[in-house]
Coordinates of C-alpha atoms and ligand atoms in Angstrom, one line a residue:
X1 CA 12.2 -2.1 15.7
X2 CA 10.2 -5.3 15.2
X3 CA 12.6 -8.0 14.3
X4 CA 11.9 -10.4 11.5
X5 CA 14.0 -12.2 9.0
X6 CA 13.7 -13.8 5.7
X7 CA 13.0 -17.5 6.0
X8 CA 15.8 -20.0 6.0
X9 CA 16.6 -21.4 2.6
X10 CA 15.2 -24.8 3.6
X11 CA 11.9 -23.3 4.7
X12 CA 11.7 -21.0 1.8
X13 CA 12.4 -23.8 -0.6
X14 CA 9.6 -25.7 0.9
X15 CA 7.3 -22.7 0.4
X16 CA 8.3 -22.4 -3.2
X17 CA 7.4 -26.0 -3.8
X18 CA 4.0 -25.5 -2.1
X19 CA 4.7 -28.2 0.4
X20 CA 4.4 -26.2 3.6
X21 CA 3.1 -28.8 6.1
X22 CA 1.2 -26.9 8.7
X23 CA -1.3 -25.2 6.4
X24 CA -4.9 -26.2 6.6
X25 CA -7.3 -25.2 3.9
X26 CA -11.0 -24.8 4.9
X27 CA -13.2 -27.5 3.5
X28 CA -15.7 -26.7 0.8
X29 CA -18.6 -24.7 2.1
X30 CA -16.4 -23.3 4.8
X31 CA -17.3 -20.2 6.6
X32 CA -20.8 -21.4 7.6
X33 CA -20.7 -23.6 10.7
X34 CA -18.5 -22.4 13.5
X35 CA -17.8 -25.7 15.2
X36 CA -14.2 -25.8 14.0
X37 CA -11.5 -24.7 16.3
X38 CA -10.3 -21.2 15.6
X39 CA -6.7 -19.9 15.4
X40 CA -4.5 -17.5 17.4
X41 CA -4.8 -13.7 17.1
X42 CA -1.2 -13.4 15.9
X43 CA -0.2 -15.7 13.1
X44 CA 2.8 -16.2 10.9
X45 CA 3.0 -16.0 7.2
X46 CA 5.1 -15.7 4.1
X47 CA 4.8 -12.5 2.1
X48 CA 6.7 -10.5 -0.5
X49 CA 9.0 -7.8 0.8
X50 CA 6.8 -5.2 -0.8
X51 CA 7.4 -6.9 -4.1
X52 CA 10.1 -9.2 -5.6
X53 CA 11.4 -6.6 -8.0
X54 CA 11.9 -4.0 -5.2
X55 CA 13.5 -6.6 -2.9
X56 CA 15.8 -8.2 -5.5
X57 CA 16.5 -5.4 -7.9
X58 CA 16.0 -7.9 -10.7
X59 CA 14.2 -6.0 -13.4
X60 CA 14.1 -9.1 -15.6
X61 CA 11.6 -10.9 -13.4
X62 CA 8.4 -11.9 -15.2
X63 CA 5.1 -13.4 -14.2
X64 CA 5.5 -16.6 -16.2
X65 CA 1.8 -17.4 -15.8
X66 CA 2.0 -17.3 -12.0
X67 CA 4.4 -20.2 -11.6
X68 CA 6.1 -20.4 -8.2
X69 CA 9.5 -20.8 -9.7
X70 CA 9.3 -17.3 -11.4
X71 CA 10.3 -15.7 -8.0
X72 CA 13.2 -16.9 -5.8
X73 CA 12.6 -18.1 -2.2
X74 CA 14.8 -15.3 -1.1
X75 CA 12.2 -12.8 -2.1
X76 CA 9.7 -14.1 0.5
X77 CA 9.9 -13.1 4.1
X78 CA 8.3 -14.6 7.2
X79 CA 6.2 -12.0 9.0
X80 CA 3.7 -11.8 11.9
X81 CA 0.0 -11.5 11.0
X82 CA -1.3 -9.3 13.7
X83 CA -4.8 -8.4 14.9
X84 CA -6.5 -11.6 13.6
X85 CA -9.9 -12.3 15.2
X86 CA -9.0 -15.8 16.2
X87 CA -11.4 -17.4 13.7
X88 CA -8.7 -19.1 11.8
X89 CA -9.5 -17.1 8.7
X90 CA -7.8 -13.9 7.5
X91 CA -10.1 -11.6 9.3
X92 CA -9.2 -9.1 11.9
X93 CA -9.4 -5.7 13.4
X94 CA -8.2 -3.8 10.3
X95 CA -8.6 -6.2 7.4
X96 CA -11.0 -8.8 6.3
X97 CA -10.4 -11.0 3.3
X98 CA -14.0 -11.5 2.3
X99 CA -13.9 -13.7 -0.7
X100 CA -11.4 -15.0 -3.1
X101 CA -10.5 -17.2 -6.0
X102 CA -9.7 -20.4 -4.3
X103 CA -10.7 -21.5 -0.9
X104 CA -10.3 -19.1 2.0
X105 CA -7.0 -19.5 3.8
X106 CA -7.7 -21.1 7.2
X107 CA -5.3 -22.3 9.9
X108 CA -5.8 -23.5 13.5
X109 CA -2.2 -22.9 14.2
X110 CA -1.9 -19.3 12.8
X111 CA 0.5 -20.4 10.1
X112 CA -0.3 -19.2 6.6
X113 CA 2.6 -20.2 4.4
X114 CA 1.9 -20.2 0.7
X115 CA 3.7 -19.4 -2.5
X116 CA 2.6 -17.1 -5.3
X117 CA 1.1 -19.9 -7.4
X118 CA -1.4 -20.6 -4.6
X119 CA -4.5 -18.4 -4.5
X120 CA -4.2 -18.1 -0.7
X121 CA -0.9 -16.2 -1.1
X122 CA -2.7 -13.2 -2.4
X123 CA -5.2 -13.5 0.4
X124 CA -2.3 -13.3 2.9
X125 CA -0.8 -10.4 1.1
X126 CA -4.1 -8.5 1.3
X127 CA -4.5 -9.1 5.0
X128 CA -0.9 -8.3 5.9
X129 CA -0.5 -5.2 3.8
X130 CA -3.8 -3.6 4.8
X131 CA -3.0 -4.2 8.4
X132 CA 0.5 -2.9 7.9
X133 CA -0.9 0.3 6.3
X134 CA -3.3 0.9 9.1
X135 CA -0.5 0.3 11.7
X136 CA 1.6 2.8 9.8
X137 CA -1.2 5.4 10.2
X138 CA -1.4 4.6 13.9
X139 CA 2.3 4.9 14.2
X140 CA 1.9 8.5 13.0
X141 CA -0.7 9.1 15.7
X142 CA -4.0 8.7 13.7
X143 CA -6.6 7.1 15.9
X144 CA -4.2 7.1 18.9
X145 CA -5.9 8.5 22.0
X146 CA -4.8 12.1 23.0
X147 CA -2.8 12.5 19.8
X148 CA -5.3 15.0 18.5
X149 CA -5.4 13.0 15.2
X150 CA -8.6 11.2 14.2
X151 CA -8.5 7.6 13.3
X152 CA -8.7 6.8 9.5
X153 CA -10.5 3.8 8.1
X154 CA -11.1 2.8 11.7
X155 CA -12.8 -0.5 10.9
X156 CA -12.1 -3.8 9.3
X157 CA -11.4 -3.1 5.6
X158 CA -12.7 -5.6 3.2
X159 CA -10.3 -7.0 0.6
X160 CA -11.7 -9.0 -2.3
X161 CA -9.1 -10.8 -4.3
X162 CA -9.2 -11.9 -7.9
X163 CA -12.8 -10.9 -8.6
X164 CA -12.0 -9.9 -12.1
X165 CA -9.9 -11.3 -14.9
X166 CA -8.5 -7.9 -16.0
X167 CA -5.8 -5.9 -14.5
X168 CA -8.2 -3.5 -12.9
X169 CA -7.9 -3.1 -9.2
X170 CA -10.2 -0.5 -7.8
X171 CA -11.6 0.8 -4.7
X172 CA -15.3 1.6 -3.9
X173 CA -15.9 3.7 -0.9
X174 CA -19.2 2.4 0.4
X175 CA -18.6 0.1 2.1
X176 CA -14.8 0.4 2.3
X177 CA -13.4 -2.3 0.1
X178 CA -10.8 -3.0 -2.5
X179 CA -10.9 -5.5 -5.3
X180 CA -7.7 -6.9 -6.5
X181 CA -7.6 -8.3 -10.0
X182 CA -5.6 -11.1 -11.6
X183 CA -4.4 -9.5 -14.9
X184 CA -0.7 -9.9 -15.6
X185 CA 1.0 -10.3 -12.3
X186 CA -1.7 -10.9 -9.8
X187 CA -2.4 -7.5 -8.3
X188 CA -2.2 -8.6 -4.7
X189 CA 1.4 -10.0 -5.3
X190 CA 2.5 -6.3 -5.2
X191 CA 2.0 -4.5 -1.9
X192 CA 2.1 -1.2 -3.7
X193 CA -1.1 -2.1 -5.6
X194 CA -2.8 -3.0 -2.3
X195 CA -1.7 0.1 -0.4
X196 CA -2.4 2.4 -3.4
X197 CA -6.0 1.1 -3.3
X198 CA -6.1 1.6 0.5
X199 CA -5.0 5.2 -0.1
X200 CA -8.3 5.8 -1.9
X201 CA -10.1 4.6 1.2
X202 CA -8.1 6.9 3.3
X203 CA -9.3 9.9 1.3
X204 CA -12.8 8.7 1.2
X205 CA -12.8 8.3 5.0
X206 CA -11.2 11.6 5.6
X207 CA -13.5 13.6 3.3
X208 CA -16.9 12.0 2.4
X209 CA -17.5 12.2 -1.3
X210 CA -13.8 12.9 -2.0
X211 CA -12.7 13.0 -5.6
X212 CA -15.4 14.8 -7.4
X213 CA -13.1 17.1 -9.5
X214 CA -10.3 16.3 -11.9
X215 CA -7.8 17.8 -9.5
X216 CA -9.2 15.9 -6.5
X217 CA -9.1 12.7 -8.5
X218 CA -5.5 13.3 -9.6
X219 CA -4.5 14.0 -6.0
X220 CA -6.2 10.7 -5.1
X221 CA -4.1 8.8 -7.5
X222 CA -0.9 10.6 -6.5
X223 CA -1.5 10.0 -2.8
X224 CA -2.2 6.3 -3.4
X225 CA 1.1 6.0 -5.1
X226 CA 2.9 8.0 -2.4
X227 CA 1.3 6.1 0.4
X228 CA 2.2 2.8 -1.2
X229 CA 5.8 3.8 -1.4
X230 CA 6.1 5.3 2.1
X231 CA 4.3 2.3 3.8
X232 CA 6.6 -0.1 1.9
X233 CA 9.7 1.8 2.9
X234 CA 8.6 1.9 6.5
X235 CA 8.0 -1.8 6.5
X236 CA 11.4 -2.5 4.8
X237 CA 13.0 -0.4 7.6
X238 CA 11.0 -2.2 10.4
X239 CA 11.7 -5.7 9.1
X240 CA 15.2 -5.1 7.7
X241 CA 14.2 -5.9 4.1
X242 CA 16.3 -5.0 1.1
X243 CA 15.2 -2.1 -1.1
X244 CA 17.1 -2.8 -4.3
X245 CA 15.1 -0.7 -6.7
X246 CA 14.5 3.0 -6.9
X247 CA 12.6 4.2 -3.8
X248 CA 10.4 6.5 -5.8
X249 CA 8.8 3.7 -7.9
X250 CA 5.3 2.4 -7.3
X251 CA 4.3 -1.1 -8.3
X252 CA 7.7 -2.4 -9.6
X253 CA 6.4 -6.0 -9.9
X254 CA 2.8 -5.5 -11.1
X255 CA 4.1 -3.1 -13.8
X256 CA 6.5 -5.7 -15.3
X257 CA 3.4 -6.8 -17.3
X258 CA 3.0 -3.4 -19.0
X259 CA 6.1 -1.2 -18.7
X260 CA 9.7 -1.3 -19.9
X261 CA 12.5 -1.6 -17.3
X262 CA 13.0 -0.1 -14.9
X263 CA 9.5 -1.0 -14.1
X264 CA 7.4 1.6 -12.3
X265 CA 3.7 2.2 -13.1
X266 CA 4.2 6.0 -12.6
X267 CA 7.1 8.2 -11.6
X268 CA 7.7 11.0 -9.1
X269 CA 10.3 12.7 -11.3
X270 CA 8.7 13.5 -14.6
X271 CA 8.8 17.3 -14.1
X272 CA 5.2 17.6 -15.2
X273 CA 3.4 20.8 -14.4
X274 CA -0.2 21.9 -14.6
X275 CA 0.6 23.3 -18.0
X276 CA 1.5 19.8 -19.3
X277 CA -1.4 18.0 -17.8
X278 CA -3.5 15.7 -19.9
X279 CA -6.7 15.9 -17.8
X280 CA -6.3 12.2 -17.0
X281 CA -6.1 11.4 -13.2
X282 CA -3.3 8.9 -13.3
X283 CA -1.2 11.0 -15.6
X284 CA -1.9 14.3 -13.9
X285 CA -1.4 12.7 -10.5
X286 CA 2.3 12.7 -11.3
X287 CA 2.3 16.4 -11.0
X288 CA 1.1 16.1 -7.4
X289 CA 3.1 13.0 -6.4
X290 CA 6.4 14.7 -7.5
X291 CA 5.8 17.5 -5.1
X292 CA 5.0 15.1 -2.2
X293 CA 8.1 13.1 -2.9
X294 CA 10.3 16.2 -3.1
X295 CA 8.9 17.7 0.1
X296 CA 9.7 14.4 1.8
X297 CA 13.4 14.9 0.8
X298 CA 13.2 18.6 2.0
X299 CA 11.9 17.6 5.4
X300 CA 14.9 15.2 5.8
X301 CA 17.3 18.0 4.7
X302 CA 15.7 20.2 7.3
X303 CA 16.3 17.7 10.0
X304 CA 12.7 16.6 10.1
X305 CA 11.6 13.0 9.7
X306 CA 9.7 11.5 6.8
X307 CA 7.1 10.6 9.4
X308 CA 6.7 14.2 10.3
X309 CA 6.0 15.0 6.7
X310 CA 3.6 12.0 6.3
X311 CA 1.7 13.1 9.4
X312 CA 1.3 16.7 8.2
X313 CA 0.4 15.6 4.7
X314 CA -2.3 13.1 5.8
X315 CA -3.6 15.3 8.6
X316 CA -4.0 18.2 6.1
X317 CA -6.2 16.0 3.9
X318 CA -9.0 16.3 6.4
X319 CA -9.2 19.9 5.3
X320 CA -9.6 19.2 1.6
X321 CA -12.9 19.8 -0.1
X322 CA -14.4 16.8 -2.0
X323 CA -13.9 18.7 -5.2
X324 CA -10.7 20.5 -4.2
X325 CA -8.4 22.2 -6.7
X326 CA -4.7 21.6 -6.7
X327 CA -4.2 25.1 -5.3
X328 CA -6.6 24.8 -2.4
X329 CA -5.2 21.4 -1.4
X330 CA -1.7 22.8 -1.6
X331 CA -2.7 25.7 0.6
X332 CA -4.2 23.3 3.2
X333 CA -1.0 21.4 3.2
X334 CA 1.1 24.6 3.6
X335 CA -1.1 25.9 6.4
X336 CA -0.7 22.7 8.4
X337 CA 3.0 22.5 7.7
X338 CA 3.3 26.0 9.1
X339 CA 1.4 25.0 12.3
X340 CA 3.0 21.6 12.9
X341 CA 6.5 22.0 11.5
X342 CA 7.3 25.7 11.2
X343 CA 8.0 28.3 8.6
X344 CA 11.0 26.6 7.0
X345 CA 9.1 23.4 6.3
X346 CA 6.1 25.3 5.1
X347 CA 8.1 27.4 2.7
X348 CA 9.5 24.1 1.2
X349 CA 5.9 22.9 0.7
X350 CA 5.0 26.1 -1.0
X351 CA 8.1 26.0 -3.3
X352 CA 7.7 22.4 -4.3
X353 CA 4.1 22.9 -5.3
X354 CA 5.0 26.1 -7.1
X355 CA 7.6 24.3 -9.1
X356 CA 4.8 22.1 -10.5
X357 CA 2.7 25.2 -11.4
X358 CA 0.5 24.9 -8.3
X359 CA 0.1 28.2 -6.5
X360 CA -2.3 29.7 -4.0
Ligands
CA401 CA1 -0.3 -15.5 -7.7
CA402 CA1 -1.8 -7.0 -12.3
CA403 CA1 8.4 0.2 -5.2
ZN404 ZN1 -6.0 4.6 -7.9

């Protein structure tokens, strides 16, 4: 386990006031000449523990026009920023914060301590959580030599923060990049928004042209939600962070702007089936994500790990067609579960999809 702790109250209070001393901000026009000293390849930063609703359990939190005081210091944690390229900017092996509202975060000491009111906080969140998601894929074996599992998004992934005023994060697959908007709660203040968008890049990398049918698009939304939740729970476990909201709840914080409490953008327990679909990818995705979530519980009940399920699920996605149907994708998942995890696991996969009206 990697050991990290939430900052001391004194340090956290300093962060909340925006007075962190060691932070340098690049001068105007930065990024051009390289005569400045760089920074270390592992830094240190303040981030949300997935998001402040999930860590605190406080469903009454609201954005309050981005003021620092809307979120308590205890909902920030100090974390390592790994795999930086040493430039002093938030650029590294797996993530690259390309442009942003506000000056690019820059530090010669590797310290990137900001609060949510500062534009650089979202830059840090983007870097940290994309790196974290990639490290999670690698922890499952993807891209690890001799694992038999190909690397996924095996390149620095571009993160553009606050490019649009609306609440409209989206991912475009060539080149791999996400744009994180500023509507309501700033999108990059919620790790589950960042990792959801990264999930689209995972599919696009695994299957070129992925998402060209309604079912494929719905699976894309479902997997993004699922990946966001599983990466966040894995991080909470690694760093000993509290999980004080429902586990099966994506985007607890971003969705405070547009949902009633308990705040979740979508749910994994709506009991939707293919018969109740609305032919809308986000809505219909909840058919698929419920199956993914329930299979996860079944794996645990069978004595398998959630990581075993995540590995099987993600590896099976290499076998999807770009315009897959629910049924074909479920069959690909079933086949790989049989190979990797055995008949009992595979039967649970089949049953959970069947309960959603997905058969093959
Ligand atoms: Ca903010
Ligand atoms: Ca938002
Ligand atoms: Ca959550
Ligand atoms: Zn999406």
